[in-house]
Structure formats: C-alpha cells, structure tokens
GROMACS .gro file of C-alpha atoms in nm:
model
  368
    1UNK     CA    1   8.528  13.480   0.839
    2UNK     CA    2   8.868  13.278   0.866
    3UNK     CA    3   8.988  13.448   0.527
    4UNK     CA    4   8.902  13.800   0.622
    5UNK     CA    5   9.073  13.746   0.981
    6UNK     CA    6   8.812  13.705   1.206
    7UNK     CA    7   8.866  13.316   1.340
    8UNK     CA    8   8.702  13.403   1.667
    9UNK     CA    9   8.340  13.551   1.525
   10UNK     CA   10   8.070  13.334   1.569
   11UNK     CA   11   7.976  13.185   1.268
   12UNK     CA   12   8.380  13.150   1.186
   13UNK     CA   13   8.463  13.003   1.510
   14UNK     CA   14   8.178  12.734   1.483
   15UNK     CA   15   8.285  12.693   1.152
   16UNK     CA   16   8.649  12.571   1.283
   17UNK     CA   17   8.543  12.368   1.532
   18UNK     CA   18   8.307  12.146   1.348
   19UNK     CA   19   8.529  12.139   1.050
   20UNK     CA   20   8.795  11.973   1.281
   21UNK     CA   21   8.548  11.761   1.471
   22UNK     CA   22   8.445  11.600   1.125
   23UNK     CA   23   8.774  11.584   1.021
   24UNK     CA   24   8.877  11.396   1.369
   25UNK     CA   25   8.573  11.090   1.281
   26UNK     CA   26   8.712  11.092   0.914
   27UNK     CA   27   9.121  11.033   1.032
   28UNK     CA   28   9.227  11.291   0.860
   29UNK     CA   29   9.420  11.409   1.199
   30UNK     CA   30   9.698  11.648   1.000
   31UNK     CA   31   9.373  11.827   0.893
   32UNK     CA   32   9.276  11.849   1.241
   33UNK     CA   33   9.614  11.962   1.317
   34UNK     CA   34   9.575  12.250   1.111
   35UNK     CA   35   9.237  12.374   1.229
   36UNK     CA   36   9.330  12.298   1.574
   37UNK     CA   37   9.659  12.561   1.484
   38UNK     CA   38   9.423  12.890   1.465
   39UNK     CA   39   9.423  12.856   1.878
   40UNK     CA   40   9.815  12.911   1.870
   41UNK     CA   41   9.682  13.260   1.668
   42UNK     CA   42   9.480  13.374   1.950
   43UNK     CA   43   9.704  13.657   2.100
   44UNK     CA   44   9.489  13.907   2.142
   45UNK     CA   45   9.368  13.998   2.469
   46UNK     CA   46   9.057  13.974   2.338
   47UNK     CA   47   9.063  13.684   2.267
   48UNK     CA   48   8.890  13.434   2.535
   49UNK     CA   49   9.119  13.144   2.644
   50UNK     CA   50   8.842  12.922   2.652
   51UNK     CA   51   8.801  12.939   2.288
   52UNK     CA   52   9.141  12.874   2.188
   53UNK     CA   53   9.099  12.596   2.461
   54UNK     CA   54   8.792  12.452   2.234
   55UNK     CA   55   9.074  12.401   1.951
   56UNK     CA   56   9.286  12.233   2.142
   57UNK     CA   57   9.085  11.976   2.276
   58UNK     CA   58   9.043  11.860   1.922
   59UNK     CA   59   9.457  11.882   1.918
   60UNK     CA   60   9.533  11.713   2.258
   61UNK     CA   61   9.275  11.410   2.128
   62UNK     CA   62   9.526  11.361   1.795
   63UNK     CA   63   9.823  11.413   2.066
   64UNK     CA   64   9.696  11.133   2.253
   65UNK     CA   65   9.601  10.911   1.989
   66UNK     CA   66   9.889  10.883   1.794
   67UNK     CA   67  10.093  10.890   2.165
   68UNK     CA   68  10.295  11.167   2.120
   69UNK     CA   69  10.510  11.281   2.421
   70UNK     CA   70  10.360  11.582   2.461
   71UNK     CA   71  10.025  11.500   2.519
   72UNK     CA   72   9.994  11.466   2.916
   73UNK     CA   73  10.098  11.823   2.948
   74UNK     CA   74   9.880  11.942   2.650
   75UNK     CA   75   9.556  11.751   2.875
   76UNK     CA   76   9.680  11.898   3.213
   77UNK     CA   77   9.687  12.254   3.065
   78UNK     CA   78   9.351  12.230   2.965
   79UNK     CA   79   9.207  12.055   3.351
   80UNK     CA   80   9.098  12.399   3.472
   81UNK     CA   81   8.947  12.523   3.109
   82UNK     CA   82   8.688  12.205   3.192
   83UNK     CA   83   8.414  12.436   3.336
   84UNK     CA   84   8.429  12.703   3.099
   85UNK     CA   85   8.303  12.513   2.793
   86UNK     CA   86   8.189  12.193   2.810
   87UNK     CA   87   8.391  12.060   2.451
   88UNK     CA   88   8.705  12.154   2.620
   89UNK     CA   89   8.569  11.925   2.909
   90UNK     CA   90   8.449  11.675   2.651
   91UNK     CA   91   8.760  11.651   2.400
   92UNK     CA   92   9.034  11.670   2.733
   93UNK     CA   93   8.854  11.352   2.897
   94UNK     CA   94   8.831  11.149   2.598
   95UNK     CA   95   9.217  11.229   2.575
   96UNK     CA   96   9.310  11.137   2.902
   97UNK     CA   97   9.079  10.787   2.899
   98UNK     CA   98   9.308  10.740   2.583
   99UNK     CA   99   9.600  10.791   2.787
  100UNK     CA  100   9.494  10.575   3.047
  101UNK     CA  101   9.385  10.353   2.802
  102UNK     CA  102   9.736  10.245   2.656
  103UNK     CA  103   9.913  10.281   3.058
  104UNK     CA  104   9.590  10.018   3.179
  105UNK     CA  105   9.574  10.284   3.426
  106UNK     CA  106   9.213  10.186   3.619
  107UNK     CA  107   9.270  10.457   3.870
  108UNK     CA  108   9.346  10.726   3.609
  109UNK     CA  109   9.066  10.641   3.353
  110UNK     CA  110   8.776  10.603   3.687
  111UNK     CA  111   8.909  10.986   3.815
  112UNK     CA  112   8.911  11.131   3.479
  113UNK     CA  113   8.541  10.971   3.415
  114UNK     CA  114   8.433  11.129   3.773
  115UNK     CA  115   8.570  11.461   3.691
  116UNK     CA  116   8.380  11.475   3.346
  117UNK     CA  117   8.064  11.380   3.506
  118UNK     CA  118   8.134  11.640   3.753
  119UNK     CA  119   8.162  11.916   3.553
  120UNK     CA  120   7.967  11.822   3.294
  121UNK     CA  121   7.670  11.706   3.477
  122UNK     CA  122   7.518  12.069   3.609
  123UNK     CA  123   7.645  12.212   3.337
  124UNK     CA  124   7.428  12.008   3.043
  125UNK     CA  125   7.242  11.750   3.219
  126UNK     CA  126   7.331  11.463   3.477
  127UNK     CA  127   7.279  11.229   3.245
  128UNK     CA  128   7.470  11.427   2.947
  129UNK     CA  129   7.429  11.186   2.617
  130UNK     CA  130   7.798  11.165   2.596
  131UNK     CA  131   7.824  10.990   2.929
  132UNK     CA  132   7.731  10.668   2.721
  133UNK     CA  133   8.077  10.759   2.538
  134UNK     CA  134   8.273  10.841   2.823
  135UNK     CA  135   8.126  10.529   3.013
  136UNK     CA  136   8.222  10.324   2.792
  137UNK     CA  137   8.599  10.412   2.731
  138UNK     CA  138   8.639  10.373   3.064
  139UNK     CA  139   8.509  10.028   3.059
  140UNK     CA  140   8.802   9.978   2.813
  141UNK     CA  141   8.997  10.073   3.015
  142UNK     CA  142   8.897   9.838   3.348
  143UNK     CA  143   8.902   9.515   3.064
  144UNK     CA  144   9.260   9.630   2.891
  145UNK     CA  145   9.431   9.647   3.279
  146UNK     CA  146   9.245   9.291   3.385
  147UNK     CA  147   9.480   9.120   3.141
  148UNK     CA  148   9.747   9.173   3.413
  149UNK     CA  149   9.614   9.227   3.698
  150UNK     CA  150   9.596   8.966   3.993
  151UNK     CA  151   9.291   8.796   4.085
  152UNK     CA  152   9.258   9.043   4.393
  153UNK     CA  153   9.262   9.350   4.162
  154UNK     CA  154   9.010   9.206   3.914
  155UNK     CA  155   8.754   9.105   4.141
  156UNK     CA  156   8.808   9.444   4.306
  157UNK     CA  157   8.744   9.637   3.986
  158UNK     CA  158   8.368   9.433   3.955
  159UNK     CA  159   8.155   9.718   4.130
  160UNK     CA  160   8.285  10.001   3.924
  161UNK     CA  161   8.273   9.822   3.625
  162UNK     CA  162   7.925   9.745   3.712
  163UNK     CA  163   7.838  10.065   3.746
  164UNK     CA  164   7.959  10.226   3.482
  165UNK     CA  165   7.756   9.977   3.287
  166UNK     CA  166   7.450  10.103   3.439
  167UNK     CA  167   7.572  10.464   3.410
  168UNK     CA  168   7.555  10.413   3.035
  169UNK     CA  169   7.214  10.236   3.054
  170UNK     CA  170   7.065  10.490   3.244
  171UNK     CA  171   7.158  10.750   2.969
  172UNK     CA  172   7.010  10.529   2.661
  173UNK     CA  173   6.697  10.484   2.869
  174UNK     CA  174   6.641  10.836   2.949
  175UNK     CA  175   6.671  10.971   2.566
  176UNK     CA  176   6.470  10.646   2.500
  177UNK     CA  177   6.164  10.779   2.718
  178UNK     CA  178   6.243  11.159   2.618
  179UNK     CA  179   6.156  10.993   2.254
  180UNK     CA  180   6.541  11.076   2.098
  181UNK     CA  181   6.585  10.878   1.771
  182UNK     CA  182   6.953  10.768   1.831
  183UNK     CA  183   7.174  10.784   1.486
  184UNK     CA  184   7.478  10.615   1.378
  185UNK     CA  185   7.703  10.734   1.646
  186UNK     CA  186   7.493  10.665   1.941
  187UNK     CA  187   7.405  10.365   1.814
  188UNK     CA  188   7.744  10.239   1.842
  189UNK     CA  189   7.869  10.320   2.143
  190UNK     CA  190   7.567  10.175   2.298
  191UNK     CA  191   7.680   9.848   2.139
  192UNK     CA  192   8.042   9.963   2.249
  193UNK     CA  193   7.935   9.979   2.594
  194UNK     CA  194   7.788   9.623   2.647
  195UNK     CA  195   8.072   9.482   2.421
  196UNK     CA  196   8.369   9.641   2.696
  197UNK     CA  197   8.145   9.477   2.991
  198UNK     CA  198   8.124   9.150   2.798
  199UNK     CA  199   8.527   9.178   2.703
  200UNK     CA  200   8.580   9.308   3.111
  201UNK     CA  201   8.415   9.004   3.250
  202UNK     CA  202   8.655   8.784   3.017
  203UNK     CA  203   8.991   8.904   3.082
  204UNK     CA  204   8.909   8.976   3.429
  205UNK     CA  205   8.732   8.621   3.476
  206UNK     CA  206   8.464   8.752   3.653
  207UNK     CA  207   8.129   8.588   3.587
  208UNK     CA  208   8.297   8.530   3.223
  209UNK     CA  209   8.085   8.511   2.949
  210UNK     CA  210   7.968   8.259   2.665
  211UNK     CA  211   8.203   8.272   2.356
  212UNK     CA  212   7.876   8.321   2.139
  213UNK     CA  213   7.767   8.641   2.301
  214UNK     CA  214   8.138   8.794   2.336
  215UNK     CA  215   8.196   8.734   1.987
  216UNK     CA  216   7.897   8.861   1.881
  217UNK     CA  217   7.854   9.151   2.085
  218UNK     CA  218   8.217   9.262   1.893
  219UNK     CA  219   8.096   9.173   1.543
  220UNK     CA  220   7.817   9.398   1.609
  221UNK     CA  221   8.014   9.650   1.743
  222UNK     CA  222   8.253   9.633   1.458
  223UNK     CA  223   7.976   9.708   1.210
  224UNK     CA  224   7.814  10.001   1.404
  225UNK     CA  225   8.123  10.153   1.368
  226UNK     CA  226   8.225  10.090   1.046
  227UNK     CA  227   7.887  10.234   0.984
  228UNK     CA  228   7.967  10.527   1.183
  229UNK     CA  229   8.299  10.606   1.032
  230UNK     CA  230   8.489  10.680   1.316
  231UNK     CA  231   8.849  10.556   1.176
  232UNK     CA  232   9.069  10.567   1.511
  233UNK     CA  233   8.723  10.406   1.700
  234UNK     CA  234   8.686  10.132   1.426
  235UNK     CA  235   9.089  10.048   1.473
  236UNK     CA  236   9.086   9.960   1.809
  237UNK     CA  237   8.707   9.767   1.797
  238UNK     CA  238   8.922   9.587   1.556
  239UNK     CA  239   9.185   9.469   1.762
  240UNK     CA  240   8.938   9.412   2.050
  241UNK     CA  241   8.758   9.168   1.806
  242UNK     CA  242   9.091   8.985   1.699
  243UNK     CA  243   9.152   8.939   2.032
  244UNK     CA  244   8.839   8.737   2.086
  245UNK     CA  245   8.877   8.579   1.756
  246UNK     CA  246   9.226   8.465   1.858
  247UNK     CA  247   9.065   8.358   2.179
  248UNK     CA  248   8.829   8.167   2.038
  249UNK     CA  249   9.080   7.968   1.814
  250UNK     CA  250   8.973   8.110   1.474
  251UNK     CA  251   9.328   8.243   1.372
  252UNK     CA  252   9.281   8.315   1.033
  253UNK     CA  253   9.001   8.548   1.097
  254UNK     CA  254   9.210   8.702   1.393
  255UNK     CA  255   9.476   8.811   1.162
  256UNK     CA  256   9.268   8.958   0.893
  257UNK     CA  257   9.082   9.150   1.152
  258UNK     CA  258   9.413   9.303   1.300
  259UNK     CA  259   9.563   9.381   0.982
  260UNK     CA  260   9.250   9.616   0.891
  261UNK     CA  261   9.305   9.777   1.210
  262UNK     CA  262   9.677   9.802   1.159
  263UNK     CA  263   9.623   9.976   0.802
  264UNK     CA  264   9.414  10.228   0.999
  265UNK     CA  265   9.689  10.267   1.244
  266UNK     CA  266   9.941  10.339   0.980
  267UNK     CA  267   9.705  10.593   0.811
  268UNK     CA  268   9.632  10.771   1.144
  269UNK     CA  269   9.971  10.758   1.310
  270UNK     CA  270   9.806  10.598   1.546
  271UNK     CA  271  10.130  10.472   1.737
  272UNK     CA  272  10.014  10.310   2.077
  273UNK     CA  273   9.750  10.132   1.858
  274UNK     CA  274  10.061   9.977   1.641
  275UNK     CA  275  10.236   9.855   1.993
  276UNK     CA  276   9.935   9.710   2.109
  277UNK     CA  277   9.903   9.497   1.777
  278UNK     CA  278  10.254   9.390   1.851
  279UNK     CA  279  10.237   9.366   2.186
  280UNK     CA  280   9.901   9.103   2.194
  281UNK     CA  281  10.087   8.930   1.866
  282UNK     CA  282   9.783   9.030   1.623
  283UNK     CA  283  10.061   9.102   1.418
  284UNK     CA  284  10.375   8.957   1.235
  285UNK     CA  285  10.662   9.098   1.394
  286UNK     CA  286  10.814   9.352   1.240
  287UNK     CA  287  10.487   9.466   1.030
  288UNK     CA  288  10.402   9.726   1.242
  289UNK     CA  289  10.626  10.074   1.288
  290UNK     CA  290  10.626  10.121   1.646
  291UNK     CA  291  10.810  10.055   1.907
  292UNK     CA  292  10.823   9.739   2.149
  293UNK     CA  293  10.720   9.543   1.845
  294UNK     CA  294  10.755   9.136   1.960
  295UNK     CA  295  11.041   8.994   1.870
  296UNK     CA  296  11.064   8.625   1.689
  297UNK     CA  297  11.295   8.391   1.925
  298UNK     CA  298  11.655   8.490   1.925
  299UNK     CA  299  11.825   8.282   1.714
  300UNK     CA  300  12.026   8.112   1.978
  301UNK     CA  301  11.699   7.939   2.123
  302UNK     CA  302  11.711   7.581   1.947
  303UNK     CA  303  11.474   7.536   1.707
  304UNK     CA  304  11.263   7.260   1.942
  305UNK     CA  305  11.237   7.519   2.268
  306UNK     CA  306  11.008   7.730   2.007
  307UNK     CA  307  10.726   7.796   2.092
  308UNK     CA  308  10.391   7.755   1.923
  309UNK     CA  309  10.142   8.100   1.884
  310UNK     CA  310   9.906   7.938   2.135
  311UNK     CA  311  10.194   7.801   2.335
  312UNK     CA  312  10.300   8.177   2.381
  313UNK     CA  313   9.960   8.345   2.422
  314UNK     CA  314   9.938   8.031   2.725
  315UNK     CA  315  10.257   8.116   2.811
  316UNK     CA  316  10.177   8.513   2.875
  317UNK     CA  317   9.876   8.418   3.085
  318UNK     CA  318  10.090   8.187   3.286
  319UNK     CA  319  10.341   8.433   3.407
  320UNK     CA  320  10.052   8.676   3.476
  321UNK     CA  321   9.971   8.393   3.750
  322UNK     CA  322   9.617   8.264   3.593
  323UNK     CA  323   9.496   7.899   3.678
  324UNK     CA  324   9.455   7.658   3.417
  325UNK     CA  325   9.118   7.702   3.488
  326UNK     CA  326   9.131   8.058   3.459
  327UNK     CA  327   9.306   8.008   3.130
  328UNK     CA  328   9.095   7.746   3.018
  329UNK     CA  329   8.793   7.994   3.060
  330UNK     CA  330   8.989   8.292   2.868
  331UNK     CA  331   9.096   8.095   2.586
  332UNK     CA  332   8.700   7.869   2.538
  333UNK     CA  333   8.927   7.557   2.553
  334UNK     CA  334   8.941   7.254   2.830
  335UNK     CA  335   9.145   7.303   3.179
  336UNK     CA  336   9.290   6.969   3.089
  337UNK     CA  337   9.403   7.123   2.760
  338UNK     CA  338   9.538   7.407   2.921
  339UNK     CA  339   9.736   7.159   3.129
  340UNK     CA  340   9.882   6.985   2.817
  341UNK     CA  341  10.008   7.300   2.669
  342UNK     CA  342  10.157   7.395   3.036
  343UNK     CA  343  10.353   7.060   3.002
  344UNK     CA  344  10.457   7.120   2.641
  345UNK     CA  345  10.598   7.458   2.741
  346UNK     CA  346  10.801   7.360   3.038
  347UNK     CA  347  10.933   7.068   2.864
  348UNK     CA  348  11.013   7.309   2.572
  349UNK     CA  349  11.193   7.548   2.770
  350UNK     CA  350  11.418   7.327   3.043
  351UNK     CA  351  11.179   7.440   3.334
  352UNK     CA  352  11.050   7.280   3.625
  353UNK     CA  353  10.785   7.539   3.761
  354UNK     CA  354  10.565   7.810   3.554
  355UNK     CA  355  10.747   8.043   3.762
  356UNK     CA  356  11.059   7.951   3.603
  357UNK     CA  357  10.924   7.890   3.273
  358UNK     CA  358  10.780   8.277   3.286
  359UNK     CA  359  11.126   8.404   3.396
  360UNK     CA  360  11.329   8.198   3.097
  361UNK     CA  361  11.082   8.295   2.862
  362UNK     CA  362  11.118   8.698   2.928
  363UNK     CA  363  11.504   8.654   2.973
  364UNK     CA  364  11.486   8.510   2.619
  365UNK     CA  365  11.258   8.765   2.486
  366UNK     CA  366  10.949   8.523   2.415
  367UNK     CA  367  10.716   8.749   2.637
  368UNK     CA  368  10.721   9.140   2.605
   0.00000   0.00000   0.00000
C-alpha cells in the first residue's frame, strides 16, 4: 500500500506502525525514524491527525531516548491527541516517564502516570495490561530521584510508591484470573516492577531490603529482558544491576555489567543513558560520548588527597546528607566502616566537617 501511495489505508497504515514498533524493541531507532517520517507526509486534509499522531509517538519515544532537545515539545504536541487513539496515549507517556526519568522528576513521572491511566482507563479497560509497564517506569523514576533527595522527600514518596506497586499487581492478577498466558514481554516487566520497588526502598532507605533479594530480583530482571529483546529496556536494567553490584562490593562484575549496557547505548544513541554511566562512575571516564562525563582528579590535587572508587561513591552520599547508618545500609557494609572511610576522606581532603569535605570535593571536580 506504502509503494502505490496509500500510507494511510488500513492494512498499509497497520503495516507502518507495527513495522516501527518492532523495529523500536530491536534498536534499530534510525529505522524507526524513517517509518515514523510517513506522518510528516500526511498533508492531506484527509488525512486524520490522529494517525499521523500514531507515528509520532513511535518518533517522540526515539526523541526521548536518545535525549534530543526537541523532544519535550514533540510530547507536548501530542498531550491533546491522548484520547483519540490510545498508542498515541501509550507511546507519549512512555516518552515523558523517560523524560522524567533522566530530570528524577517524581512530580512529572506520578502526573504523566495519572494522565495515562486517565485516559486510557475508559477507553480499554481500568486495569489496561500496559499499566504494569507504565507502573513500573514510574517506579524508576521515584528510586532514580531518592538518590538525592532528603530524608523528608523519601519517606514522603513511600505511599505512592506503594501504590503503584499494587497498581501493577492488581493488573497481573486480573489477566491471571481472566486465564491470559503472559509472554516474554509481560513477563518482564512484571519482574521489572518488583525489581524498581526493591531498588526504591534502597536508595530511598525506606524499609531497605536484603542484598540477596535486591540482587536477585535484578539478575532476574536482566534475563527477562534479554529474553525479551528490548535493547534500550535491557541498557538501563543493566546499569540498574551495576549499580547494585557496585553496591554490594563486587566491582568486577559491576563494570562488565555497565559496559554491556554502554555498548547498547552507543548503538542506540542512547545519550542520557551514556551520562548516567558517567555520572554513577559505571564507567571509565572518558569511555562514554556524552556529555557531563566524570572527570579523573585535576591534576593539581596531590596524588595522596585521591580518592579511592568507594571513597568517592561514600563521598557522593555524604554531601547528599545520608547518615553513616544510612550509608552503611545503601552500600551492605558496617556503620563503623562507613565511619572509617568518612575519616579517610576528610583527612584526604584537608577538611574538618562532611560539609566541607562535600564543598572541596565539588570545587575540585571529584563529585559531578
């Protein structure tokens, strides 16, 4: 239908839009690109702007995903498309919880989930089987912002993240009961789902759980999608599982974990992925092509005020105003430990508070 020009008859339309779906799972995003250009094509009066609008909700996602600039305003234009189809709805949300997603904007991410469920709920079904998806991202969301925010924020953020938890439950038990055999993909992201709790309840410190189940719940997530083949979704499970690893003080498996995901980066575009690696040190400076990469230690900081890896990662928890005991918790290792390495890194860099230690540090460009 495409080569005879008619994009927008059924079967050629359909055609499109699943072709750049699949392409979107496989990361072959210039592909998606290109099927996502027929909507620039639709001039016709004819034409409906919700179907162009179908198209690029498959284009904003790649906008998002590999950060480009214009990819708020792409999203916004599509807001009042949401009720006319429910993939525009679909693609536009998962866009914007991407968005959120690398701003750790809580607020953003729990409106934009709202909205979806809003529109999408009389339109399919209250409890729509991509809720689980949705529900989840935004759990990613609430778990990426607790690594800065204050202990105030955190504990503030337990009753949505609680119930967006049980949002996604609700949907896996329903399709249970209605008998659904759940494939590859829904298998994953109801993996995905427990895994962000598990991973929000350890960076926000809030009922924090065993290192075992944390690292397992990722593992497991990891190989569901793998399994899947979702390239851009395996990426960042990737650097949500080095993080742990690192955690956990197995640094070997950390960094082999993070450079997977940052070859998938690379092959996606994928940006805000990149800073991320840099930004949490998964990477070697330098190794990744986006900006805010960390920087090694000017070379005016004598050699002794350097600072160990886990000196650094303590370091960045510090100056976000954790306890020892707080750290102690994030990182599986003893408060009194936690306490050494304090020592260490005040004695390293001249200062005589963690306040002071956090402001020398940035001023020398240890800490992003």
């Amino acid at each position: 239908g495409v080569a005879e020009g008619l994009p927008w008859a059924p079967y050629s339309f359909d055609g499109l839009f699943f072709a750049g779906a699949v392409q979107l799972v496989l990361g072959r995003w210039d592909d998606v690109l290109a099927t996502a250009a027929h909507a620039h094509k639709a001039t016709s009066p004819a034409t409906s702007p919700a179907i162009a609008a179908v198209l690029r909700g498959l284009e904003v996602t790649v906008a998002a995903g590999r950060g480009r600039p214009d990819a708020a305003a792409l999203a916004q234009s599509l807001r009042g498309l949401w009720p006319d189809d429910g993939m525009i709805a679909l693609y536009a949300a998962g866009a914007e919880l991407e968005m959120a997603e690398q701003r750790a904007d809580v607020a953003a991410a729990l409106g934009t989930y709202e909205h979806a469920v809003a529109v999408l709920g009389p339109m399919w079904r209250e409890l729509f089987q991509a809720r689980l998806r949705l529900a989840a991202l935004t759990l990613g969301v609430l778990g990426t912002a607790a690594r800065t925010q204050s202990a105030a924020e955190r504990s503030a953020a337990r009753e949505p993240a609680e119930a967006l938890l049980a949002d996604g439950r609700r949907v896996v038990a329903y399709y249970k009961e209605e008998g659904l055999v759940f494939g590859p993909e829904t298998q994953a992201w109801i993996r995905r789902l427990e895994a962000e709790h598990l991973r929000w309840r350890w960076l926000a410190q809030v009922d924090p759980p065993e290192l075992d189940g944390l690292r397992d719940a990722w593992e497991e997530t990891q190989a569901r999608f793998a399994e899947f083949g979702h390239l851009h979704e395996v990426a960042r499970v990737r650097i949500r599982l080095a993080e742990v690893l690192r955690g956990a003080g197995d640094a070997e498996a950390a960094r082999a974990t993070a450079e997977l995901a940052r070859a998938a980066a690379q092959t996606l575009g994928a940006e805000p992925l990149l800073a991320e690696l840099s930004a949490l040190a998964l990477i070697a400076a330098g190794s990744a092509s986006a900006p805010g990469n960390r920087q090694e230690a000017p070379d005016d900081v004598p050699a002794p005020e350097r600072l160990t890896p886990r000196e650094t990662e303590i370091l960045a928890l510090v100056a976000q105003g954790r306890s020892n005991g707080e750290i102690g918790k994030q990182l599986f290792i003893a408060t009194k430990t936690v306490s050494v390495h304090v020592s260490n890194i005040l004695a390293k860099l001249g200062a005589a508070s963690r306040t002071e230690a956090a402001a020398l540090a940035r001023r020398r460009g240890l800490l992003d």
